[in-house]
Short mmCIF file of C-alpha atoms in Angstrom, two decimals:
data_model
loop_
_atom_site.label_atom_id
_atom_site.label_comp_id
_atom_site.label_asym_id
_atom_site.label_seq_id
_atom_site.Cartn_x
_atom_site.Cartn_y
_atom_site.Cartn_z
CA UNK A 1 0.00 0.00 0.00
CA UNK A 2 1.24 3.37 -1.13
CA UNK A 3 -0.59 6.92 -1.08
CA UNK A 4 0.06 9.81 -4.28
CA UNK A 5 0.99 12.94 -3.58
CA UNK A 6 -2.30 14.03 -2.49
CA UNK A 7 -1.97 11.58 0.44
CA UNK A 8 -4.57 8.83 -1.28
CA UNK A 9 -4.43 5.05 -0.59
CA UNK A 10 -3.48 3.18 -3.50
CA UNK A 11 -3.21 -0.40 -3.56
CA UNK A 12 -0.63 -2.41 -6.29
CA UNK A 13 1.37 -0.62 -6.95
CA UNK A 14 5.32 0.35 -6.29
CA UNK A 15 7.10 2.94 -4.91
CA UNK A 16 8.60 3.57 -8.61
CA UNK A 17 4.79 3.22 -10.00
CA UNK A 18 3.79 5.39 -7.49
CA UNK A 19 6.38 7.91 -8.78
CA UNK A 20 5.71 7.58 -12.51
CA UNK A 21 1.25 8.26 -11.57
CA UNK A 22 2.14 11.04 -9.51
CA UNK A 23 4.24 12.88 -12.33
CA UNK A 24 1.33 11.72 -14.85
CA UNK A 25 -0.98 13.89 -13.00
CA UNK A 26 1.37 16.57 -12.95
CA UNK A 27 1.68 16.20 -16.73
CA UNK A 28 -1.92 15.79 -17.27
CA UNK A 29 -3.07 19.34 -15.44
CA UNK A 30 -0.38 20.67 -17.49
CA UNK A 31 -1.62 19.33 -20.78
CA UNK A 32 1.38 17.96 -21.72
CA UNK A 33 2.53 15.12 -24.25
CA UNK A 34 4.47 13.54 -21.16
CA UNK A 35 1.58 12.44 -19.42
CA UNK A 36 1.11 9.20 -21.56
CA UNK A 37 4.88 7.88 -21.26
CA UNK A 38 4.59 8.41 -17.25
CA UNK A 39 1.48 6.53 -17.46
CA UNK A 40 2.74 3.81 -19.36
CA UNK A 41 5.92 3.48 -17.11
CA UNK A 42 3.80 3.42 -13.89
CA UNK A 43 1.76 0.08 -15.91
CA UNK A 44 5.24 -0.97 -16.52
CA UNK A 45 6.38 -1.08 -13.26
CA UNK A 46 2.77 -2.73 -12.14
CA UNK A 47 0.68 -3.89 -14.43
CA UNK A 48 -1.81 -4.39 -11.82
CA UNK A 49 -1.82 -1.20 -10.42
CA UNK A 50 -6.13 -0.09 -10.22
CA UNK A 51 -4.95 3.66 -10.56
CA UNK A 52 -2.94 3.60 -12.95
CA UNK A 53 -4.63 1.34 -15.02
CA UNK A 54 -7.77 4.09 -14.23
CA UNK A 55 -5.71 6.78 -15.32
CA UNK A 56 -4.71 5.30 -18.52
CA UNK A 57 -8.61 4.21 -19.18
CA UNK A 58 -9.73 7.91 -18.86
CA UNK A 59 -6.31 9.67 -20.81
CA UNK A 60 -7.51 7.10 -23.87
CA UNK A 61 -11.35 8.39 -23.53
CA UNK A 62 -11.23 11.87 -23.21
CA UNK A 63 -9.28 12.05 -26.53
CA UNK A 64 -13.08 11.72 -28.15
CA UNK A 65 -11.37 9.75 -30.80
CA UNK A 66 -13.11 6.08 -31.30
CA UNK A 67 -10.09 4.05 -31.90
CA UNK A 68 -8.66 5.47 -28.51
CA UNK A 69 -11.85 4.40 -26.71
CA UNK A 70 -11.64 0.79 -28.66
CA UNK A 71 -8.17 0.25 -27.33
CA UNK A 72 -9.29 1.90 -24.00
CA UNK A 73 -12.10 -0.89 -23.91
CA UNK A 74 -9.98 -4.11 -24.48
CA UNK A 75 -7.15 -2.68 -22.30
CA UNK A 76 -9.52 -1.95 -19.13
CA UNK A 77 -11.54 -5.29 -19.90
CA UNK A 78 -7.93 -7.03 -19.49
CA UNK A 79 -7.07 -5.72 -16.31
CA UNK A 80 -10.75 -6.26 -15.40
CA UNK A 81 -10.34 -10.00 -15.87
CA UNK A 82 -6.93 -9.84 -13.92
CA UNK A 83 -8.06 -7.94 -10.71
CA UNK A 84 -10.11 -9.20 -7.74
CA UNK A 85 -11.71 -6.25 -7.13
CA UNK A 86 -13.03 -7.24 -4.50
CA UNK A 87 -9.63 -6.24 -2.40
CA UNK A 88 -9.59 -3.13 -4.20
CA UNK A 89 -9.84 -0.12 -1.76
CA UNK A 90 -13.44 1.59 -1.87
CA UNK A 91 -12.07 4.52 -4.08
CA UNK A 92 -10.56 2.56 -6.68
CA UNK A 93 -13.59 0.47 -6.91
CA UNK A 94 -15.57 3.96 -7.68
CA UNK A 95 -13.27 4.49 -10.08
CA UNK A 96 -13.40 1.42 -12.17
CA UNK A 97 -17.18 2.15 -12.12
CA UNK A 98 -16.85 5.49 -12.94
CA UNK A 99 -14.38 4.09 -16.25
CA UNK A 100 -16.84 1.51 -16.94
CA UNK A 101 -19.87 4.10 -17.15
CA UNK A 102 -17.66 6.08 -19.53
CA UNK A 103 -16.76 2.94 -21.57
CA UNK A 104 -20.24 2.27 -21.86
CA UNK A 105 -20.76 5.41 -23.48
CA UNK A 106 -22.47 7.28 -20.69
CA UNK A 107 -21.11 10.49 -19.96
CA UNK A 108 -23.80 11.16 -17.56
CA UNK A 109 -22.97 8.86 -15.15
CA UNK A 110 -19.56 8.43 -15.45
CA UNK A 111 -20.00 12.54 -14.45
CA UNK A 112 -21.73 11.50 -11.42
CA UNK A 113 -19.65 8.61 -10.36
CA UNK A 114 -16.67 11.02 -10.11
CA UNK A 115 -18.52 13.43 -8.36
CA UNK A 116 -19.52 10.99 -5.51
CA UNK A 117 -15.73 10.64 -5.31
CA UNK A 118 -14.77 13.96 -4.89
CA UNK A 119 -17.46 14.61 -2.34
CA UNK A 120 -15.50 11.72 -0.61
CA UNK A 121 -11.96 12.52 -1.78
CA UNK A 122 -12.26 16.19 -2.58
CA UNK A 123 -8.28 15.86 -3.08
CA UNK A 124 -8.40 13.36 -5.56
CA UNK A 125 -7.03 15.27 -8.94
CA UNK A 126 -7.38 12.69 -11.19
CA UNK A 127 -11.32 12.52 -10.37
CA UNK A 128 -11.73 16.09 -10.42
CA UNK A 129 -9.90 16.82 -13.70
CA UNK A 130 -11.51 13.96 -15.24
CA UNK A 131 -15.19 15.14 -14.44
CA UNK A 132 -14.05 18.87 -15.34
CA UNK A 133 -13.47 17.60 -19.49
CA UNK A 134 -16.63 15.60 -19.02
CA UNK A 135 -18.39 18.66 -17.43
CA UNK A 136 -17.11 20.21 -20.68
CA UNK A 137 -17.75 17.49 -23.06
CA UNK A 138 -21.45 17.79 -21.80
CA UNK A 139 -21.49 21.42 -21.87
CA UNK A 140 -22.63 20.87 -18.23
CA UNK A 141 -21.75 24.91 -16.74
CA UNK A 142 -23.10 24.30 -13.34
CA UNK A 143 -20.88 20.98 -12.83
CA UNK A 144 -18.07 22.97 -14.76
CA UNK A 145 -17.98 25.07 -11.55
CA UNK A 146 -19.41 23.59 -9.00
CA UNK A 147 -17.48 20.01 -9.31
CA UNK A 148 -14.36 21.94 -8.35
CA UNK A 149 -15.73 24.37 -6.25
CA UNK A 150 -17.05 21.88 -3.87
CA UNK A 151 -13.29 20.45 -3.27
CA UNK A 152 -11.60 23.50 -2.88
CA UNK A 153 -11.62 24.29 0.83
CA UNK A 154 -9.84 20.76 1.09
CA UNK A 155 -6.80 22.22 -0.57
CA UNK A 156 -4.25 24.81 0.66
CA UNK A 157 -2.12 27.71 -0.93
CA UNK A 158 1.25 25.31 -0.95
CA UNK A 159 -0.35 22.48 -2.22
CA UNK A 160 1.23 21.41 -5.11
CA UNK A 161 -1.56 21.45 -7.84
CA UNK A 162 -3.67 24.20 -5.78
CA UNK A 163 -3.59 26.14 -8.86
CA UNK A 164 -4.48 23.91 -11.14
CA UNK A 165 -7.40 23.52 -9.30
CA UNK A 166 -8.10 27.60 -9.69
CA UNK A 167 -7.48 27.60 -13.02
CA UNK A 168 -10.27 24.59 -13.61
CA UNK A 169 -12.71 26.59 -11.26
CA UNK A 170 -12.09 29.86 -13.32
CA UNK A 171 -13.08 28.25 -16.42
CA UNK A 172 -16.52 26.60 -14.41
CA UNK A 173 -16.98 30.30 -13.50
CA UNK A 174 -16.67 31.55 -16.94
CA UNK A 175 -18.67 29.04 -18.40
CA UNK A 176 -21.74 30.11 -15.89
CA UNK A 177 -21.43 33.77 -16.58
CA UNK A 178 -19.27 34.82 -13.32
CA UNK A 179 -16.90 36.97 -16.07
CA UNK A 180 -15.66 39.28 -13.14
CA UNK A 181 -14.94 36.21 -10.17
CA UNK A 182 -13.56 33.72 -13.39
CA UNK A 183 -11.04 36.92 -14.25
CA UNK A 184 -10.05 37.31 -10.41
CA UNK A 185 -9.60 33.54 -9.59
CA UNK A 186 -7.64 32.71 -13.52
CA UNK A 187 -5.05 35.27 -13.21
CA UNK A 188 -4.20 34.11 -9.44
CA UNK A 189 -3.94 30.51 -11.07
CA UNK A 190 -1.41 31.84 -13.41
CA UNK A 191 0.52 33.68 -10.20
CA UNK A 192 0.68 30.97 -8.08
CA UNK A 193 1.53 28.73 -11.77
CA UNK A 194 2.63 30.77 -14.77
CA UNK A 195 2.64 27.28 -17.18
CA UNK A 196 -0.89 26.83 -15.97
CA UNK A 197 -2.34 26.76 -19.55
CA UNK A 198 -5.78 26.02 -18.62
CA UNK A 199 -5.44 29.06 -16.65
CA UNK A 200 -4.44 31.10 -18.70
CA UNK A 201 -7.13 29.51 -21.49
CA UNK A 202 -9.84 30.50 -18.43
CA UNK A 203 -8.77 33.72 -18.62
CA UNK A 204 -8.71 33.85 -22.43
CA UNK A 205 -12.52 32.77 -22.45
CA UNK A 206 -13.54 35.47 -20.13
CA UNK A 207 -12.12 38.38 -22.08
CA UNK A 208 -13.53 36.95 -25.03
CA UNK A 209 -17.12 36.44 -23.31
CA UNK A 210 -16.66 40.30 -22.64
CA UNK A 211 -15.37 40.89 -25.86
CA UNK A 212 -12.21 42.30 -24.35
CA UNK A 213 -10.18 40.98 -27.43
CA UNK A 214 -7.40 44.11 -27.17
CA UNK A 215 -6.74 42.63 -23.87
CA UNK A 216 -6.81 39.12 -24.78
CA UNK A 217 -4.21 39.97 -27.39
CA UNK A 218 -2.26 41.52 -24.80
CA UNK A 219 -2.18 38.65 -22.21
CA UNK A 220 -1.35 36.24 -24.17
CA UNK A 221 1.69 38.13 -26.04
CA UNK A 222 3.05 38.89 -22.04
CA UNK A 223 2.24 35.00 -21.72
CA UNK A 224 3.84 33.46 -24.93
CA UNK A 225 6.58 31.59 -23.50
CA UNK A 226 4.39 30.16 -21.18
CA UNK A 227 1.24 28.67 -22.89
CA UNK A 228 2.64 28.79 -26.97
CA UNK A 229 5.68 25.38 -26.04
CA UNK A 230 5.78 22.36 -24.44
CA UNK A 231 2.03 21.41 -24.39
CA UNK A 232 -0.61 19.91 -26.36
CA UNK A 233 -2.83 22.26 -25.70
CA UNK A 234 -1.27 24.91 -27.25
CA UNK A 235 -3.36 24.89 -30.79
CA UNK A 236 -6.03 25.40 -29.04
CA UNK A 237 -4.77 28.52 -27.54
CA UNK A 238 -3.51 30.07 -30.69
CA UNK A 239 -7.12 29.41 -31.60
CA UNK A 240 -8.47 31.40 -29.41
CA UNK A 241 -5.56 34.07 -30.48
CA UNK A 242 -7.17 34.08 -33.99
CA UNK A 243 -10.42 35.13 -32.73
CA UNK A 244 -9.36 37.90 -31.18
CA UNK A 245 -7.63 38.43 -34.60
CA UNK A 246 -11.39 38.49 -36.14
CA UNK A 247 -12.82 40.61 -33.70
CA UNK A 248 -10.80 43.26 -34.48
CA UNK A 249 -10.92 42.53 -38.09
CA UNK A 250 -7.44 41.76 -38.74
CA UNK A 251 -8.43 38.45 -41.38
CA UNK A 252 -4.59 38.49 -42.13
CA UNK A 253 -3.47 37.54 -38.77
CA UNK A 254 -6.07 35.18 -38.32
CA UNK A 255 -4.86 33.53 -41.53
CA UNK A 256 -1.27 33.60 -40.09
CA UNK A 257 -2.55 31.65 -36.77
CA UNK A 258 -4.36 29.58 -38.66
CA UNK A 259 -1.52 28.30 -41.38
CA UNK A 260 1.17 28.75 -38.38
CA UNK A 261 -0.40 26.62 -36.01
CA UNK A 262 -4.08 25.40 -36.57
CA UNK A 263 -3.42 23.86 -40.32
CA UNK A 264 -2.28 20.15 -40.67
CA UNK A 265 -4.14 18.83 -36.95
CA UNK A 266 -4.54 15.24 -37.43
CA UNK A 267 -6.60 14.69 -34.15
CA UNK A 268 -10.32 15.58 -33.65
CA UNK A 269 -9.05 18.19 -31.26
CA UNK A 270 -6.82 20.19 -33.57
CA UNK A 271 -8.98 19.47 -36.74
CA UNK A 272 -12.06 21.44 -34.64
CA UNK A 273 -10.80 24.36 -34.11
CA UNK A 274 -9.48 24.67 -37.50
CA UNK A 275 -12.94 24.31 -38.55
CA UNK A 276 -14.37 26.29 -37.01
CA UNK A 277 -11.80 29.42 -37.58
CA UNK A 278 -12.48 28.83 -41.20
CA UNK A 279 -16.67 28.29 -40.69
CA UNK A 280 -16.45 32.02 -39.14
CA UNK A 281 -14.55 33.83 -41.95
CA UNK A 282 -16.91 32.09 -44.55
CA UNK A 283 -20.25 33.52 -42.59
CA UNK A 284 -18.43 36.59 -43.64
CA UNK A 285 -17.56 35.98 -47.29
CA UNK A 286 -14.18 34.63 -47.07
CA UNK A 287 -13.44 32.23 -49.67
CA UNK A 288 -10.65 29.58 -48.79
CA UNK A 289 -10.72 26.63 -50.99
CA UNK A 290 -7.48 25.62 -50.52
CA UNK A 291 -7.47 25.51 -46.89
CA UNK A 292 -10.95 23.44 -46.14
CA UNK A 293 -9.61 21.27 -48.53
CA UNK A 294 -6.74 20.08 -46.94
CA UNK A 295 -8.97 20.23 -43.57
CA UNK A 296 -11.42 17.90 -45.85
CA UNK A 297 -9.27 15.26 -46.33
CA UNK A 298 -8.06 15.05 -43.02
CA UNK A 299 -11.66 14.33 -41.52
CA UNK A 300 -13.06 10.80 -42.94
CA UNK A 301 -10.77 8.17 -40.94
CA UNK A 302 -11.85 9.93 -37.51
CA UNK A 303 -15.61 9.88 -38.65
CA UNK A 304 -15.65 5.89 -39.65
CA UNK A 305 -17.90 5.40 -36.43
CA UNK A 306 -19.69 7.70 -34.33
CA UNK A 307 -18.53 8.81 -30.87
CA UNK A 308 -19.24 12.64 -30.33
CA UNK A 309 -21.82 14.69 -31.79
CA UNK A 310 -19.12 18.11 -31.66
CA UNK A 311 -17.06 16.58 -33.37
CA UNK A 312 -19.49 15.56 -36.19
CA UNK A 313 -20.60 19.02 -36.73
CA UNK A 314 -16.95 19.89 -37.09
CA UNK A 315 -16.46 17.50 -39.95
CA UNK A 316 -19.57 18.91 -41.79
CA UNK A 317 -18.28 22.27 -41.43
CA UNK A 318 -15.08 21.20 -42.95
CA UNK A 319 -16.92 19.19 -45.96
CA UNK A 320 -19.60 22.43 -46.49
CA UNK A 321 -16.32 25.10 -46.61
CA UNK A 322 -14.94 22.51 -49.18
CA UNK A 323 -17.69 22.24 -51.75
CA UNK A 324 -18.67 18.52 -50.87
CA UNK A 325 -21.87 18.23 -49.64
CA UNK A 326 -22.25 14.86 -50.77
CA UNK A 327 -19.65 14.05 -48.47
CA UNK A 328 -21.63 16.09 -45.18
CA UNK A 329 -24.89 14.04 -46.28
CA UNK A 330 -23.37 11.09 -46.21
CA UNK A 331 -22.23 11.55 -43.07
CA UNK A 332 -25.42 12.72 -41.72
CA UNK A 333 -26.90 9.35 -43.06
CA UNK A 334 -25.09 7.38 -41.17
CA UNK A 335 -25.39 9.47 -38.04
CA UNK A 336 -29.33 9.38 -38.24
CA UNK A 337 -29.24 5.17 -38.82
CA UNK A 338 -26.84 5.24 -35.42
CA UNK A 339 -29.30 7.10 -34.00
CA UNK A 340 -31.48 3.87 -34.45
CA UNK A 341 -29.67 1.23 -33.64
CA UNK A 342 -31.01 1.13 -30.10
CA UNK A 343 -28.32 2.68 -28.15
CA UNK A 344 -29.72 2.81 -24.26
CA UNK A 345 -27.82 4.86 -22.13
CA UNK A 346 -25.12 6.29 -24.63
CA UNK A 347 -24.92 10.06 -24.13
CA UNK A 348 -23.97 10.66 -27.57
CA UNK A 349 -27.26 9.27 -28.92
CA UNK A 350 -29.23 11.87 -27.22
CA UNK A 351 -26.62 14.29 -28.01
CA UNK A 352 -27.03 13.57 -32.22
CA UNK A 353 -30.56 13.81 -32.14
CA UNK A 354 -31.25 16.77 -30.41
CA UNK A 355 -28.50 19.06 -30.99
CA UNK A 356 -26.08 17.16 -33.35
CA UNK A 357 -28.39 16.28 -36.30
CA UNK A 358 -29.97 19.77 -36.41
CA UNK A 359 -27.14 21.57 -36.53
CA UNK A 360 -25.55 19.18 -39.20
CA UNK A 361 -28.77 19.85 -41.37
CA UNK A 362 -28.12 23.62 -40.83
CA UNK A 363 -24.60 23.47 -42.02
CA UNK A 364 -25.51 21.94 -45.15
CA UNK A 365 -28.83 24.23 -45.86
CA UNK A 366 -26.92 26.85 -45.10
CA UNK A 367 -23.85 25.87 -48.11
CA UNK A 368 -26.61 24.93 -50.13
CA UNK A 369 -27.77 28.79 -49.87
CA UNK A 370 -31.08 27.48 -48.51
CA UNK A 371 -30.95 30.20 -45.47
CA UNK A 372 -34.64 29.90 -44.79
CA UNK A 373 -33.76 25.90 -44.15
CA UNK A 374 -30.69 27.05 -42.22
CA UNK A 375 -33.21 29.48 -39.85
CA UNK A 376 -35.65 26.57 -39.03
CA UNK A 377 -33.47 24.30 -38.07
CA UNK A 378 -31.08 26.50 -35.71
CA UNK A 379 -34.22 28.95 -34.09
CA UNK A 380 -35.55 26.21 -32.81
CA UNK A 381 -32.53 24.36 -30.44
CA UNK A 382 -30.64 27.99 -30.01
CA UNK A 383 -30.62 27.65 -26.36
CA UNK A 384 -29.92 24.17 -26.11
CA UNK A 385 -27.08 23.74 -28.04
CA UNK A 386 -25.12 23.36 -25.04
CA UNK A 387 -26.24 19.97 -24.97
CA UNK A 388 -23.50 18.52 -27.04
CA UNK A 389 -20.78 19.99 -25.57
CA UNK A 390 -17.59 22.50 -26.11
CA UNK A 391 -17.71 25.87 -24.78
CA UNK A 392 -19.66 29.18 -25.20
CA UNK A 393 -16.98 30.61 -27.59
CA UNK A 394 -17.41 27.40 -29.57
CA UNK A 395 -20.65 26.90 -29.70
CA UNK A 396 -20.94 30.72 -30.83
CA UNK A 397 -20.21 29.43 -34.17
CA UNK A 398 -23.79 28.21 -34.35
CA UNK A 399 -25.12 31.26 -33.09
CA UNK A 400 -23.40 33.18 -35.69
CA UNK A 401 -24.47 30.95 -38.76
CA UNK A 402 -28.11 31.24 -37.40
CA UNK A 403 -27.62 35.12 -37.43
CA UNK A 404 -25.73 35.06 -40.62
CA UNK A 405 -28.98 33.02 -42.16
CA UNK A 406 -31.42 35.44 -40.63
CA UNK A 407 -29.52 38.16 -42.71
CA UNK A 408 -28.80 36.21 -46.17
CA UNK A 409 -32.72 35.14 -45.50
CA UNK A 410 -34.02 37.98 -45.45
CA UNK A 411 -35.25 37.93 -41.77
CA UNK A 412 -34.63 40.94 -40.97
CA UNK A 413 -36.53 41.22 -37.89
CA UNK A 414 -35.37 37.99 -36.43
CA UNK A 415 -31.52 39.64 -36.92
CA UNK A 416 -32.38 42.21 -35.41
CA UNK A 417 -34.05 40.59 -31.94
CA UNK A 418 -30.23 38.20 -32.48
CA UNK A 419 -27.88 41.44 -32.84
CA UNK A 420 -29.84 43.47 -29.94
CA UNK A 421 -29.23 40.11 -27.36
CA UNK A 422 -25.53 39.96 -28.67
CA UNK A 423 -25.13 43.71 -27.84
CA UNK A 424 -26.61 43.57 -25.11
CA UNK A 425 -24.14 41.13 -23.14
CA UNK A 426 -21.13 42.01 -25.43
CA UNK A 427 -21.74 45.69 -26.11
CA UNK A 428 -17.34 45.98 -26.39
CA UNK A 429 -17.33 43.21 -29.71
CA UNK A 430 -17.17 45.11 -32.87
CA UNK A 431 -18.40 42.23 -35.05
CA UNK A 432 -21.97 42.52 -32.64
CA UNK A 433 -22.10 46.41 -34.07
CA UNK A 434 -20.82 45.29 -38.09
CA UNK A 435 -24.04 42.99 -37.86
CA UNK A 436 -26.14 45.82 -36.00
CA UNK A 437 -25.39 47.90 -39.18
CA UNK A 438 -26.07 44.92 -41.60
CA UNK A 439 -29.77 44.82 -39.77
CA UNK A 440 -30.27 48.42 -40.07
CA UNK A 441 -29.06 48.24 -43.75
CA UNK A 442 -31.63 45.44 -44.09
CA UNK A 443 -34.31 47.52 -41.93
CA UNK A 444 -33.37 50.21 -44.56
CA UNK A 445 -32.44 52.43 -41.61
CA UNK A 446 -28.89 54.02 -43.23
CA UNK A 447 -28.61 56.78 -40.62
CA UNK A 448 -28.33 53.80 -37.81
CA UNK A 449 -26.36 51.67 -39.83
CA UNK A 450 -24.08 54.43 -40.13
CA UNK A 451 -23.89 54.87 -36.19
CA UNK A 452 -23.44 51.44 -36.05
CA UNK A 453 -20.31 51.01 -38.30
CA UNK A 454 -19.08 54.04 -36.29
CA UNK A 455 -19.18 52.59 -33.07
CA UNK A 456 -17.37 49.38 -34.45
CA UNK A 457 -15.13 51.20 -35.68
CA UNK A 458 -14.20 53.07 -32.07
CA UNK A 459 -13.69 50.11 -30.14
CA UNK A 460 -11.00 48.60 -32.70
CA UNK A 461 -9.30 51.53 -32.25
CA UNK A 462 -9.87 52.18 -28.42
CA UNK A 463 -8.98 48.28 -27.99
#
């Protein structure tokens, strides 16, 4: 019997295994490539070991890649077969469940399996950063928050990972609309951490929120060094880099990012935010052939069987930018007959058919220039699109090809009612005044257009 650095039981494994899953979690809150080899080596050492085999379960299943969750399943069904879990200490035996669930397919409870152990073992990491990507995967805002929330009076100031821990509950905070807490709590992460990249990607998310983008900009040049090298999570970032590049209508720069660090992803992850960088320049008329293309091609061998709904509407994105709809329908075919195959208690199921499938059907009316189509499918689930998961700045893509429909439709009123909520929670994001003045153009209203353009205008060059 050993304990981690948290001061845990765990049972089978070495002091050298011990070692290697302790460093693992350090890699994994850092989001770093590492994490896999120190989770192999800790197997290595003890093949047996419940945690580690746990950890290497959940690092294979929160890639949302399907081949990574088929060698997650035979791997974990092995050391199933192998263990008498019966000996295995309550807490591990939670967490086999809890890896089960999730191998099962349901997000859901796997969420609430690892909840039950933090309420238990509020210092467990490894539960609490593996519910925080499901809380995310589920677009779940509450959990997002209140998951880590709820353990952090059980950690100290000189704890170790204490700031990892901030830098998870500033993102929960941002994602439930606390922009001026999620600020305070993200750049104390970063203090007491400066390679806290989830940090500093909380932070990120609640300037853009606020569409603060001149001061987004600014953090993360001051930050380079620290979130732009020696982690995975890095495109991501830069992602979130080129949409403060939009905002302020700088297409160039976005185009930079996007060739510089976004083009040539090969996982799910990377190929995403591509997608949906290029998605928002062609709302605005910004043809780039060449570039969904090559993002195109990269998406059929991760879409050979269905696993998450997000990433689906990625890979239509990338097939609609790239002139092949035949491609995007066929893909929605065989996303409506898995939607049929009888699926009980698979979170993605639910996930396809009420927010997945829709928005699919959108992206494809919408190429197709059938706008009205687009409308009537996106009006509809607009406020539930968290359902399927990613963030609000992700998800904002939808928003904006519903609003972009309204205008191309000729729906002018239903623009307008769009623009004037966007305005009013983001009155500092110039692209929420550019489509004020495309209403009032379409309202024939010139004089406010004009006021409009004007105010856009002044906050690019006030930012």
């Amino acid at each position: 019997m050993t304990t981690d650095q948290h001061g845990l039981a765990m049972s089978g494994a070495s002091a050298a295994a011990a070692r290697h899953y302790d460093q693992a979690i350090d890699e994994l809150l850092h989001f770093r490539a590492e994490v896999g080899a120190e989770a192999a080596a800790a197997l290595a050492d003890s093949p047996g070991f419940p945690m580690g085999n746990v950890l290497a379960a959940y690092l294979d299943l929160l890639t949302t890649e399907a081949a990574d969750a088929r060698a997650a399943r035979a791997r974990f069904a092995s050391f199933r077969r192998r263990a008498d879990e019966a000996s295995l200490l309550p807490r591990e035996r939670a967490h086999v469940a809890a890896v089960q669930a999730l191998l099962d397919g349901d997000l859901t409870a796997c969420g609430a399996l690892l909840a039950e152990i933090t309420v238990a073992h509020p210092r467990d990491a490894l539960a609490l950063a593996a519910g925080h990507q499901l809380d995310f995967f589920t677009g779940d805002a509450r959990s997002l928050r209140d998951r880590i929330g709820g353990a952090l009076t059980a950690w100290h100031e000189d704890d170790r990972h204490f700031g990892h821990l901030l830098g998870m509950y500033a993102f929960g905070l941002e994602e439930a609309g606390h922009y001026d807490r999620s600020e305070q709590v993200g750049l104390r992460a970063v203090e007491l951490n400066p390679r806290d990249v989830w940090g500093i990607h909380a932070v990120v998310h609640t300037y853009e929120m606020q569409g603060r983008f001149g001061e987004g900009v600014r953090y993360l040049d001051a930050r380079l060094d620290d979130w732009s090298t020696g982690t995975f999570f890095n495109v991501h970032t830069w992602w979130h880099y080129a949409l403060y590049a939009l905002e302020s209508g700088d297409t160039r720069r976005a185009l930079e990012v996007h060739d510089a660090a976004l083009a040539g992803g090969r996982t799910s992850m990377e190929l995403l935010d591509a997608a949906a960088l290029l998605w928002r320049l062609l709302l605005e008329g910004s043809d780039q052939h060449e570039r969904w293309q090559a993002l195109a091609e990269a998406w059929p061998p991760l879409m050979a069987e269905p696993f998450y709904a997000f990433n689906d509407v990625h890979a239509v994105m990338s097939y609609v930018g790239a002139g092949r709809i035949g491609e995007a329908d066929k893909l929605i075919a065989s996303r409506e007959a898995y939607t049929l195959e009888g699926r009980p208690g698979v979170t993605n199921v639910a996930m396809t058919l009420r927010v997945g499938l829709p928005v699919c059907r959108a992206l494809v009316a919408y190429g197709r220039g059938d706008f009205a189509a687009a409308v009537d499918l996106l009006h509809p689930i607009r406020h539930r699109v968290g359902e399927f998961g990613g963030s609000h700045a992700q998800r904002d893509a939808v928003q904006k090809t519903l609003l972009e429909a309204a205008l191309r439709g000729g729906r002018h009123e239903l623009a307008r009612a769009l623009v004037s909520e966007r305005i009013g929670v983001r009155p500092c994001s110039p692209f929420n005044w550019l489509k004020q003045a495309a209403v009032a153009e379409g309202l024939g209203d010139r004089a406010a257009a004009a006021v409009a353009r004007r105010k856009a205008a002044t906050l690019i060059a006030d930012a």
